[in-house]
PDB file of C-alpha atoms and ligand atoms in Angstrom:
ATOM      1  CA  UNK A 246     -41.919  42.686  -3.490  1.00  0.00           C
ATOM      2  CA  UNK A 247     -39.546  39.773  -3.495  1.00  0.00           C
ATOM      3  CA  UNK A 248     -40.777  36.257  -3.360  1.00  0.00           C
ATOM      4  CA  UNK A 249     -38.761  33.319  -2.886  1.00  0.00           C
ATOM      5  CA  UNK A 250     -39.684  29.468  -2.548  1.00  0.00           C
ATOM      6  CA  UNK A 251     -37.597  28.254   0.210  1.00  0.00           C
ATOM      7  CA  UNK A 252     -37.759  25.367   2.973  1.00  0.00           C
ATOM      8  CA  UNK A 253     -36.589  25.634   6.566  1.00  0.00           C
ATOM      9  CA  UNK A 254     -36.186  21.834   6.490  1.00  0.00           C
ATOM     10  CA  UNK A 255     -39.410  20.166   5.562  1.00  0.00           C
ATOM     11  CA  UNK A 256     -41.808  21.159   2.713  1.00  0.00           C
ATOM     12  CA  UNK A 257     -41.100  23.904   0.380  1.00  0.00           C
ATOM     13  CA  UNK A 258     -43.267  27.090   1.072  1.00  0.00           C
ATOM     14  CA  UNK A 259     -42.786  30.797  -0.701  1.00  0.00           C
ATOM     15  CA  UNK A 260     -42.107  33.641   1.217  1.00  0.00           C
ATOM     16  CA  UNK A 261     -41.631  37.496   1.241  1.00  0.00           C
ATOM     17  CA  UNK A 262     -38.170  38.835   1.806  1.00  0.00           C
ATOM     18  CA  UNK A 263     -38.063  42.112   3.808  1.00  0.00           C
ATOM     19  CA  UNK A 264     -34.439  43.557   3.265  1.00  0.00           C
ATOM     20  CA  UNK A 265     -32.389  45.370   0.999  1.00  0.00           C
ATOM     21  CA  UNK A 266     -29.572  44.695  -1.646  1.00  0.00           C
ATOM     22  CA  UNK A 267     -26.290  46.042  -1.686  1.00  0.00           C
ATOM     23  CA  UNK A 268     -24.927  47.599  -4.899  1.00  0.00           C
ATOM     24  CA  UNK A 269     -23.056  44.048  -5.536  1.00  0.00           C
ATOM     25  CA  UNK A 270     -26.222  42.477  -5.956  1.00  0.00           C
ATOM     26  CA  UNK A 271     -25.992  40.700  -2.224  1.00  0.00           C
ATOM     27  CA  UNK A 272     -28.987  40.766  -0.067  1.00  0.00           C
ATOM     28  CA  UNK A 273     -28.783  42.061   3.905  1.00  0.00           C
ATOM     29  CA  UNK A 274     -27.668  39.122   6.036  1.00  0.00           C
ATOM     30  CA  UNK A 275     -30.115  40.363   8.908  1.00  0.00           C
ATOM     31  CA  UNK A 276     -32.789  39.879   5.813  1.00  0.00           C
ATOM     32  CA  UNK A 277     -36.137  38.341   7.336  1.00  0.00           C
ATOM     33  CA  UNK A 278     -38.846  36.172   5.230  1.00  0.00           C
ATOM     34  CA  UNK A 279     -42.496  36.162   6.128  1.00  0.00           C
ATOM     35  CA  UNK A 280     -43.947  32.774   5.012  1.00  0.00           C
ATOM     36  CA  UNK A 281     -47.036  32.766   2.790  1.00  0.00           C
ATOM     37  CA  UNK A 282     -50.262  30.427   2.588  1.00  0.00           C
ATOM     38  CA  UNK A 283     -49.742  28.467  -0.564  1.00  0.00           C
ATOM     39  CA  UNK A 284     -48.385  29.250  -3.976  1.00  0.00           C
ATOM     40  CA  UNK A 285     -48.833  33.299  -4.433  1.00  0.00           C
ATOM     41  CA  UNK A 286     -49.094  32.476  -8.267  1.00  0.00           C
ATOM     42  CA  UNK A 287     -52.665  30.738  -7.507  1.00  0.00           C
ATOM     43  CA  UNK A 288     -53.667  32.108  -4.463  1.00  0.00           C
ATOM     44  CA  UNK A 289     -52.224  35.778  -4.559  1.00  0.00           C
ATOM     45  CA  UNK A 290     -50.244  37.044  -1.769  1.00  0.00           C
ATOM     46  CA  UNK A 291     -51.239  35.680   1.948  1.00  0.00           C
ATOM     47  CA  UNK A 292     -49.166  36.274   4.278  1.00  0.00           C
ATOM     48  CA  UNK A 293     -48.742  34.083   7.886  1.00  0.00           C
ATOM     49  CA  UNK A 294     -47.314  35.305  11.193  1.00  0.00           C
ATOM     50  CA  UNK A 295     -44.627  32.464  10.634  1.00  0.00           C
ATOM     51  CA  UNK A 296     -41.221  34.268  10.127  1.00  0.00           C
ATOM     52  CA  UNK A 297     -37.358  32.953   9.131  1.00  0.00           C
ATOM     53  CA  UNK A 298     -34.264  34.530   9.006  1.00  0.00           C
ATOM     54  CA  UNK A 299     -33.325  34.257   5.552  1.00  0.00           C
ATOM     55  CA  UNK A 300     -29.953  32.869   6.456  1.00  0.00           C
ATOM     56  CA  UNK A 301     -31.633  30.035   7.973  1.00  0.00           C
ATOM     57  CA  UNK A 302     -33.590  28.393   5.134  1.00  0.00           C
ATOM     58  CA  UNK A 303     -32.781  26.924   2.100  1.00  0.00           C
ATOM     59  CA  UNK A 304     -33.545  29.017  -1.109  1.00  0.00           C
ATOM     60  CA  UNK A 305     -35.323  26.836  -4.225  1.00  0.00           C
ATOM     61  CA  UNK A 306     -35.978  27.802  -7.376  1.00  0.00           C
ATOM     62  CA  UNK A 307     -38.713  31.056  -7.101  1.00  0.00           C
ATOM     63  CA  UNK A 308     -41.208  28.804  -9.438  1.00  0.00           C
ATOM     64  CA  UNK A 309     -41.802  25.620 -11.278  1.00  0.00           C
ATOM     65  CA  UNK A 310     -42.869  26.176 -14.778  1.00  0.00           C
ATOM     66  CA  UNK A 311     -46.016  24.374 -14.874  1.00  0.00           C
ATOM     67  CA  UNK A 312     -45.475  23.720 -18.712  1.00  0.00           C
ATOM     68  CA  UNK A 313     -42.880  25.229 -20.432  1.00  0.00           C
ATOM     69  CA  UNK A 314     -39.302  27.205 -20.001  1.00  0.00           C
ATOM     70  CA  UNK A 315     -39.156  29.851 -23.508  1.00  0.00           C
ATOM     71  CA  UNK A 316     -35.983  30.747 -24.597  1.00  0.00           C
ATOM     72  CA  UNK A 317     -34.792  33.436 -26.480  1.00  0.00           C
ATOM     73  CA  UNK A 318     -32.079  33.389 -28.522  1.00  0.00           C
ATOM     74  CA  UNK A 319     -29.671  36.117 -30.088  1.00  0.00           C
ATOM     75  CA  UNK A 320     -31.698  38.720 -28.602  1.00  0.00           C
ATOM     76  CA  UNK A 321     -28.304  40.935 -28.121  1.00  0.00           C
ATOM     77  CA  UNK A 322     -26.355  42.105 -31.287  1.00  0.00           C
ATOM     78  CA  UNK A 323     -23.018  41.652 -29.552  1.00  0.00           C
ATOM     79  CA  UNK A 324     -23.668  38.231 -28.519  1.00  0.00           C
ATOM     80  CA  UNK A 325     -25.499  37.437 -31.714  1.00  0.00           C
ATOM     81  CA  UNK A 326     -21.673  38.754 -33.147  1.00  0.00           C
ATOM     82  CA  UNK A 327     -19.641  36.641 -31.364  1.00  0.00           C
ATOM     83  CA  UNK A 328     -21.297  33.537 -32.460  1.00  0.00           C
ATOM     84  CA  UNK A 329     -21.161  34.284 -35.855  1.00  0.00           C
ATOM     85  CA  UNK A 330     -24.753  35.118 -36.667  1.00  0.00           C
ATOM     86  CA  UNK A 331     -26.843  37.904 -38.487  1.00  0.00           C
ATOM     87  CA  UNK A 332     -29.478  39.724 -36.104  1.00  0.00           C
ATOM     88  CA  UNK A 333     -33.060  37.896 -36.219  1.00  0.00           C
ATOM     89  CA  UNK A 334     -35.610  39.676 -37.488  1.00  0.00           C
ATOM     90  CA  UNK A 335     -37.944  38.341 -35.579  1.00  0.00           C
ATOM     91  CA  UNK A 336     -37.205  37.064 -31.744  1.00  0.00           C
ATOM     92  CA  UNK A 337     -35.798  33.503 -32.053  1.00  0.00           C
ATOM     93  CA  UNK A 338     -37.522  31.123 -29.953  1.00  0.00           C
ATOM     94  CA  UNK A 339     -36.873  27.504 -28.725  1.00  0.00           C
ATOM     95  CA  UNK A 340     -37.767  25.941 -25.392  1.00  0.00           C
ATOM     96  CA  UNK A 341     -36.015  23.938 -22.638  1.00  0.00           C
ATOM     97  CA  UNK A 342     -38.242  21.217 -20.711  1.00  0.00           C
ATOM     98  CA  UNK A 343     -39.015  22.075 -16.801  1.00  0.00           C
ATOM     99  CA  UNK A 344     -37.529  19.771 -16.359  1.00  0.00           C
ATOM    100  CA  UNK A 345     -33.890  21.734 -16.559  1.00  0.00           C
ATOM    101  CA  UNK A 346     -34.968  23.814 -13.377  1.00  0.00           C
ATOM    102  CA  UNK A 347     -32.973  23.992 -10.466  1.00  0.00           C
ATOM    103  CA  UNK A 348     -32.591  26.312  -7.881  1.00  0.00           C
ATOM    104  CA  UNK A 349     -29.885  28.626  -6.649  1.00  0.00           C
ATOM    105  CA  UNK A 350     -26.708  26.762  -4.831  1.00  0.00           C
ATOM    106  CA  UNK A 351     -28.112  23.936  -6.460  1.00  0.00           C
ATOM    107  CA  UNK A 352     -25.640  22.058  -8.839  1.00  0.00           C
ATOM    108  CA  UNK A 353     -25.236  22.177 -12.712  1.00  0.00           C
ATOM    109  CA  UNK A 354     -24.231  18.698 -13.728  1.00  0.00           C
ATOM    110  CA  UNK A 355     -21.563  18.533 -16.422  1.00  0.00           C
ATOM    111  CA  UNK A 356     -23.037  15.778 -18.908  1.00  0.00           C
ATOM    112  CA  UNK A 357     -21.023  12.925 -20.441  1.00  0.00           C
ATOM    113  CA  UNK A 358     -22.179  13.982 -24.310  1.00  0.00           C
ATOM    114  CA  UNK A 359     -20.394  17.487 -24.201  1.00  0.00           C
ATOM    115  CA  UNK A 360     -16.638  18.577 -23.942  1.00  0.00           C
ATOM    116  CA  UNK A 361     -18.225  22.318 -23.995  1.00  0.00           C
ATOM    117  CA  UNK A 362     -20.910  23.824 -21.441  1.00  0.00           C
ATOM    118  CA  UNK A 363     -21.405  27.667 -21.480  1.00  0.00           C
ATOM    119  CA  UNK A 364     -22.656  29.946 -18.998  1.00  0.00           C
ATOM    120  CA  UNK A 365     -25.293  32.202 -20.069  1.00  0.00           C
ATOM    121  CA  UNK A 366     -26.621  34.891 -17.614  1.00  0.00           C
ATOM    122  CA  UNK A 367     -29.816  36.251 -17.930  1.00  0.00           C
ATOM    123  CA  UNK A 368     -33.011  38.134 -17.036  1.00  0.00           C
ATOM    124  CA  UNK A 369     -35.843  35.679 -16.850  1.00  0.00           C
ATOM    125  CA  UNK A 370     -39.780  36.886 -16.911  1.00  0.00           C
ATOM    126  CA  UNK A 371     -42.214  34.645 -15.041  1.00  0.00           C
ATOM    127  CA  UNK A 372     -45.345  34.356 -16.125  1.00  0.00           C
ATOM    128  CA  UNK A 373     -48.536  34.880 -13.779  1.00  0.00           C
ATOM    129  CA  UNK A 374     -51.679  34.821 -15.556  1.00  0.00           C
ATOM    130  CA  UNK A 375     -53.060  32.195 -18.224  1.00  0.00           C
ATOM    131  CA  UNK A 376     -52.729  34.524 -21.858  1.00  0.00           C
ATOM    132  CA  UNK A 377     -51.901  34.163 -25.559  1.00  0.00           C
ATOM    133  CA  UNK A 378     -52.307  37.039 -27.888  1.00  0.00           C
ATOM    134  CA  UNK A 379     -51.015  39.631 -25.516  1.00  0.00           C
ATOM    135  CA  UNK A 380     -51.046  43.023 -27.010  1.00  0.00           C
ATOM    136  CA  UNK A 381     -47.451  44.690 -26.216  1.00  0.00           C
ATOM    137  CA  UNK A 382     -48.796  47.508 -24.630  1.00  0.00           C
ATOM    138  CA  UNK A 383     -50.600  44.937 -21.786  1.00  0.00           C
ATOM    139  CA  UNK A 384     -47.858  42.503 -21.181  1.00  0.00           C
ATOM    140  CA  UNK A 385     -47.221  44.160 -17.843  1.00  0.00           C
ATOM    141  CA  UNK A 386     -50.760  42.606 -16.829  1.00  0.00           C
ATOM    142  CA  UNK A 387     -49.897  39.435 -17.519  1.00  0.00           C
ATOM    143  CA  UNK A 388     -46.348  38.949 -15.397  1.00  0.00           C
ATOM    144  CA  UNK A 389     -45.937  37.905 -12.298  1.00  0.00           C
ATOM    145  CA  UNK A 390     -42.376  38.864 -11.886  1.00  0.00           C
ATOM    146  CA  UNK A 391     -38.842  38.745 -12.505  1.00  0.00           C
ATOM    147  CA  UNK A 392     -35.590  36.508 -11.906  1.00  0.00           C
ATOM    148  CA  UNK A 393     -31.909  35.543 -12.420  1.00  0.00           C
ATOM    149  CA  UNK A 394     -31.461  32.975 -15.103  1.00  0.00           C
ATOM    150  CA  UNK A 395     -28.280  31.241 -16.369  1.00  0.00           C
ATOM    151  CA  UNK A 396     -29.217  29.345 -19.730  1.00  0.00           C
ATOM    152  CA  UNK A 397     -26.567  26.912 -19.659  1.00  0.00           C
ATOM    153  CA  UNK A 398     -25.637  25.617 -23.104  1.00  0.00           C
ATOM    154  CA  UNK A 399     -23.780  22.411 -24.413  1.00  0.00           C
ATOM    155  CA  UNK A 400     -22.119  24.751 -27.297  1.00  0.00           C
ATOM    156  CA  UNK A 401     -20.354  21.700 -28.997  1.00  0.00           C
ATOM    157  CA  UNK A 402     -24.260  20.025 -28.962  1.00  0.00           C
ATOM    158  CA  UNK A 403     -25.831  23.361 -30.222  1.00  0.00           C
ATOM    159  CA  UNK A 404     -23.474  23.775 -32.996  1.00  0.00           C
ATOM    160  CA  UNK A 405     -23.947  19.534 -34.521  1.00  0.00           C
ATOM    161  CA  UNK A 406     -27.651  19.215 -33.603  1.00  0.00           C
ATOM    162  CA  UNK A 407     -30.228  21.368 -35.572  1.00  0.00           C
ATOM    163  CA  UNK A 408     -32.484  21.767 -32.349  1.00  0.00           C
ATOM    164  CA  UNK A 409     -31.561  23.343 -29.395  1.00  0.00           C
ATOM    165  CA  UNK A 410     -33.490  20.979 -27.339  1.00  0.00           C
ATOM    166  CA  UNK A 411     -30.522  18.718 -26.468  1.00  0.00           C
ATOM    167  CA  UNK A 412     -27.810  21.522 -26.146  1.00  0.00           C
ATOM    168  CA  UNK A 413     -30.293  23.327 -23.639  1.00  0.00           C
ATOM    169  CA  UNK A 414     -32.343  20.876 -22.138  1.00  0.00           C
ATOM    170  CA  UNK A 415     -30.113  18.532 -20.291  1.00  0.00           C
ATOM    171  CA  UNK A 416     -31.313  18.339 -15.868  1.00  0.00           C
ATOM    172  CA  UNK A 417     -29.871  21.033 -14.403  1.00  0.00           C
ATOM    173  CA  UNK A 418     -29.127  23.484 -17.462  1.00  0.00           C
ATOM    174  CA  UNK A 419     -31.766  26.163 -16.193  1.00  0.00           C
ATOM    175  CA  UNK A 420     -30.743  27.716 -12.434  1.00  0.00           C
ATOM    176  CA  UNK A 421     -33.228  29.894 -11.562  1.00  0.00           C
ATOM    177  CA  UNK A 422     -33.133  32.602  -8.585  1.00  0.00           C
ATOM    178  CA  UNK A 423     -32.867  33.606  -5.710  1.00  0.00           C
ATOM    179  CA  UNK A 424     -36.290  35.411  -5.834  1.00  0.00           C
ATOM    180  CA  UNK A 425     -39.033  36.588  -7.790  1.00  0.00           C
ATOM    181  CA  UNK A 426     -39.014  40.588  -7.901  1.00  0.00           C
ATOM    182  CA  UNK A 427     -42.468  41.704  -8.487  1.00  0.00           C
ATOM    183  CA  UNK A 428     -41.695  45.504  -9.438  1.00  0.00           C
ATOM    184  CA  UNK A 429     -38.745  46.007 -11.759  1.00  0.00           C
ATOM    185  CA  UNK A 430     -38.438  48.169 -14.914  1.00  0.00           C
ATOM    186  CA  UNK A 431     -37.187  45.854 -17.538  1.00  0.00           C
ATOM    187  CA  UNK A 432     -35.534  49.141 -19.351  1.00  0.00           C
ATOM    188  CA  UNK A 433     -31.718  49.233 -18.241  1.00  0.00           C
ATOM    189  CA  UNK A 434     -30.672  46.566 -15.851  1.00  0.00           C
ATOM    190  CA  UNK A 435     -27.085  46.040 -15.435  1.00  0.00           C
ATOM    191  CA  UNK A 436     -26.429  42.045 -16.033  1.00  0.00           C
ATOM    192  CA  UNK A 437     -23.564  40.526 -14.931  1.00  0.00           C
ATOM    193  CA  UNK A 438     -21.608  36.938 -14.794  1.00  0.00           C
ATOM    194  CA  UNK A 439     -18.436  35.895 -13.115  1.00  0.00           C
ATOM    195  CA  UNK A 440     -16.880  32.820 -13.013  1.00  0.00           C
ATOM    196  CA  UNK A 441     -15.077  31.918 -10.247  1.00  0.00           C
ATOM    197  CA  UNK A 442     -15.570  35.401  -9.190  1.00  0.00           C
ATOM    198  CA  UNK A 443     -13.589  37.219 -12.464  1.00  0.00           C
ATOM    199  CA  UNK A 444     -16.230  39.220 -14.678  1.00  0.00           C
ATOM    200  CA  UNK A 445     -16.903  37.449 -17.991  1.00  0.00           C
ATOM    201  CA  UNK A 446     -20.058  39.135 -18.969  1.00  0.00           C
ATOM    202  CA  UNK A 447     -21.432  42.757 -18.228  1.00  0.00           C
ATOM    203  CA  UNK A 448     -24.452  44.090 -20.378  1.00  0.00           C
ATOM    204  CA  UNK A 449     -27.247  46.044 -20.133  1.00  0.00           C
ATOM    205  CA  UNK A 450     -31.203  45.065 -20.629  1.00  0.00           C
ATOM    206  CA  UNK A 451     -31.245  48.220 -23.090  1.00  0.00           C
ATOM    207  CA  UNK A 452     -29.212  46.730 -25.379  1.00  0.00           C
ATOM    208  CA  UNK A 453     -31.835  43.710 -25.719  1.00  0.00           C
ATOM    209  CA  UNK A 454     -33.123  43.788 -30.018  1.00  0.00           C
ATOM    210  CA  UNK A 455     -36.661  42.784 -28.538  1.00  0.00           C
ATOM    211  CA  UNK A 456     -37.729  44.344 -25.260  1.00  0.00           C
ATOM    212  CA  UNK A 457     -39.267  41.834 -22.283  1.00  0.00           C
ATOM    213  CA  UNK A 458     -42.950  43.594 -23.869  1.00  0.00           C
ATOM    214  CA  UNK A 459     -42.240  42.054 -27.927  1.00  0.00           C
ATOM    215  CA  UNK A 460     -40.765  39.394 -26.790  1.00  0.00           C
ATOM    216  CA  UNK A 461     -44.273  38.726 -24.375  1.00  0.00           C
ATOM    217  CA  UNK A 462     -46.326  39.461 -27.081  1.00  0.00           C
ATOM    218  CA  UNK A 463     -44.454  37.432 -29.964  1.00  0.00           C
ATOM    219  CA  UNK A 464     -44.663  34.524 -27.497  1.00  0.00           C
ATOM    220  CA  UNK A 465     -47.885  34.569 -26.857  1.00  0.00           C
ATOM    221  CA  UNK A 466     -48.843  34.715 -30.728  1.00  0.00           C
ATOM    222  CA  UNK A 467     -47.629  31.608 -31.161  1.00  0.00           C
ATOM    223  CA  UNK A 468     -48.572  29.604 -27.708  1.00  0.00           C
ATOM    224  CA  UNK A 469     -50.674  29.997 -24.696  1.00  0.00           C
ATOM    225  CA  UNK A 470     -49.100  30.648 -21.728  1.00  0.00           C
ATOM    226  CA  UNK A 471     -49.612  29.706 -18.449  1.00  0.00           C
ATOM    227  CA  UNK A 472     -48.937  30.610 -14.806  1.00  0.00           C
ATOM    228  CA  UNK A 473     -45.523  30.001 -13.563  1.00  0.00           C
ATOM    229  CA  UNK A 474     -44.355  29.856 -17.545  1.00  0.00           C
ATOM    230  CA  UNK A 475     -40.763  31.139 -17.245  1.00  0.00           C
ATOM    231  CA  UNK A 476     -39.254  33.194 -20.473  1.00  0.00           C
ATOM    232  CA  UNK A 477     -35.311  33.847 -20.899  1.00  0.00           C
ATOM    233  CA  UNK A 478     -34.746  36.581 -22.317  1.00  0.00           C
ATOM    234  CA  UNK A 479     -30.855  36.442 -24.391  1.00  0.00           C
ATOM    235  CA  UNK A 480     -27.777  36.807 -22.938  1.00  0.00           C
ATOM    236  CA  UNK A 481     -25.828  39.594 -23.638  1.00  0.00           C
ATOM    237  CA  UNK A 482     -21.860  38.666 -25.005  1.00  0.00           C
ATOM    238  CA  UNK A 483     -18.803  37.341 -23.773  1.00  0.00           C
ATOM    239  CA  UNK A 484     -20.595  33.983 -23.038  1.00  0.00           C
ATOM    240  CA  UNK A 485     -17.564  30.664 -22.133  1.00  0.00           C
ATOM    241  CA  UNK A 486     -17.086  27.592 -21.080  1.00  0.00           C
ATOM    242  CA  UNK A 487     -17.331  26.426 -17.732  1.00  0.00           C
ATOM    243  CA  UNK A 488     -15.592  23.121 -15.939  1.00  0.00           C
ATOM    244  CA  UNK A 489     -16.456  20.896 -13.311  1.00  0.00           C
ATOM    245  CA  UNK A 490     -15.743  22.692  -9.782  1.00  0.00           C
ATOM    246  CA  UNK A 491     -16.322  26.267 -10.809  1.00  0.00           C
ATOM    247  CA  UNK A 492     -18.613  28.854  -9.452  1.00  0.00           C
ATOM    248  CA  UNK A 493     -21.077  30.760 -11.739  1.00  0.00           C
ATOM    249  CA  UNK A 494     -22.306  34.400 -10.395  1.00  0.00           C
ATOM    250  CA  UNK A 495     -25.145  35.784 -12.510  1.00  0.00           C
ATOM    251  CA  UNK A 496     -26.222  39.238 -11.069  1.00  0.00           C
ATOM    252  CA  UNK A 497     -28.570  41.362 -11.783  1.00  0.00           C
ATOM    253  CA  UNK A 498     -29.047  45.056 -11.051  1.00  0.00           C
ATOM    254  CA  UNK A 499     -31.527  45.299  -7.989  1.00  0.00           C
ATOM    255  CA  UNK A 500     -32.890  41.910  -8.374  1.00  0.00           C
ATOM    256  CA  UNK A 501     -30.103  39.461  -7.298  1.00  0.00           C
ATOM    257  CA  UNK A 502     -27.536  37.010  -7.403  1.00  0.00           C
ATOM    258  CA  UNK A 503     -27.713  33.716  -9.035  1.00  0.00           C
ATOM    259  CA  UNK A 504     -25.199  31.340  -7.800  1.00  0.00           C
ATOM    260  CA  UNK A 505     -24.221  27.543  -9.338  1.00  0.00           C
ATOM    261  CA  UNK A 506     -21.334  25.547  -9.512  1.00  0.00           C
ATOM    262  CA  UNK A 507     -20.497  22.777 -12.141  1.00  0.00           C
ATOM    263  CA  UNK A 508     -19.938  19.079 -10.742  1.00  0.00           C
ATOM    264  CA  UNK A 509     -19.436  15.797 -12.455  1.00  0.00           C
ATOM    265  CA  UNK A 510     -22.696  13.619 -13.196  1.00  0.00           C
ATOM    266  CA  UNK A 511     -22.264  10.563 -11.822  1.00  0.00           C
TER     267      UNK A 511
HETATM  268 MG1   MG B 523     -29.581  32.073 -23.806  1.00  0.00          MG
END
């Protein structure tokens, strides 16, 4: 099932998107959406006889991490290669405020302390159930669903500051979207990014060093986690800059495109 927070002009609502992808990633522009009663995270799936065409309504970000955004870093040995580091031996975490969420089409604002943003496309895990201590073996109890991430990085920041949190957590430096998919297997998605519409990243989910069930379960050793918690998962190599003006394509194998551009902050 797909689930996407949307509005058709006044207050945001979720929804359930009947139609298909094409192999690109792109959904059916005859796609419908059946509104729901309230947020499907609290009050599981109700659906209303109130129906959009999806071309009609605005897509928002699929959910609003109540508390946190998790990300994972280095979780691909390619990527982990090109920016000079050994593999972790354990998954590398650091988090970016929810405040950093924004929704597809929405823009990512270039800010004045960095000479050096970087896409980063990526499979995100959204949490549905309040856990901690999640055996690997039951993570698939405790997630709500899947989406398109781009962890957008001030690289010049990341590489001065010993935190992440500034390099990562700067308004607008976590697009999430289009949808939540509620059935995927995690195993061998193709990911994808293209920037201004020329491929700059292709990898696959297999080659992740933790798989979306460690990384659940390492998480969740260390903090609770709560409903509508988002995780990132790594991106795999051949991460860049990006400039004011351009376009940003994350897609991912039959879950969906992720679209941004980059403008100025005023
Ligand atoms: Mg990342």
């Amino acid at each position: 099932m797909r689930i996407a927070r949307f509005t058709a002009g006044e207050d945001p609502q979720f929804g359930v998107i009947t139609g298909e992808l094409d192999d690109q990633g792109e959904m059916d522009p005859d796609a419908t959406l059946v509104a729901l009663a309230g947020d499907p995270l609290y009050v599981g799936i109700k659906l209303t006889d109130e129906e959009h065409r999806l071309a009609d309504v605005r897509l928002l970000a699929p959910v609003l991490p109540r508390s946190k955004v998790v990300g994972i870093g280095r979780n691909y040995a390619a990527h982990a290669a090109e920016l000079g580091h050994d593999l972790p031996a354990e998954p590398l975490m650091f988090l970016k405020p929810n405040t950093s969420v924004v929704g597809p089409g929405d823009p990512v604002f270039y800010p004045r302390q960095s000479q050096e943003v970087h896409y980063e496309g990526e499979l995100a895990v959204v949490i549905g159930r309040i856990c901690r201590d999640v055996p690997a073996e039951k993570v698939g109890d405790v997630v709500f669903g899947y989406t398109v991430a781009n962890d957008v990085t001030a690289r010049d920041l990341q590489r001065g500051d010993v935190q992440f949190t500034r390099a990562k957590g700067f308004d607008s430096f976590c697009p999430l979207g289009p949808w939540i998919e509620t059935e995927l297997d995690t195993g061998d998605l193709r990911v994808r990014t293209f920037l201004n519409g020329d491929p700059v990243q292709d990898g696959s989910t297999r080659d992740m060093i933790f798989d979306v069930p460690t990384l659940v379960a390492h998480i969740s050793s260390v903090m609770t986690l709560l409903p509508g918690d988002v995780i990132l998962t790594g991106t795999p190599e051949g991460v860049g800059p990006m400039g004011v003006g351009d376009e940003v394509d994350v897609v991912i194998e039959r879950l969906g495109t992720l679209t941004n551009k980059v403008a100025a902050r005023d």
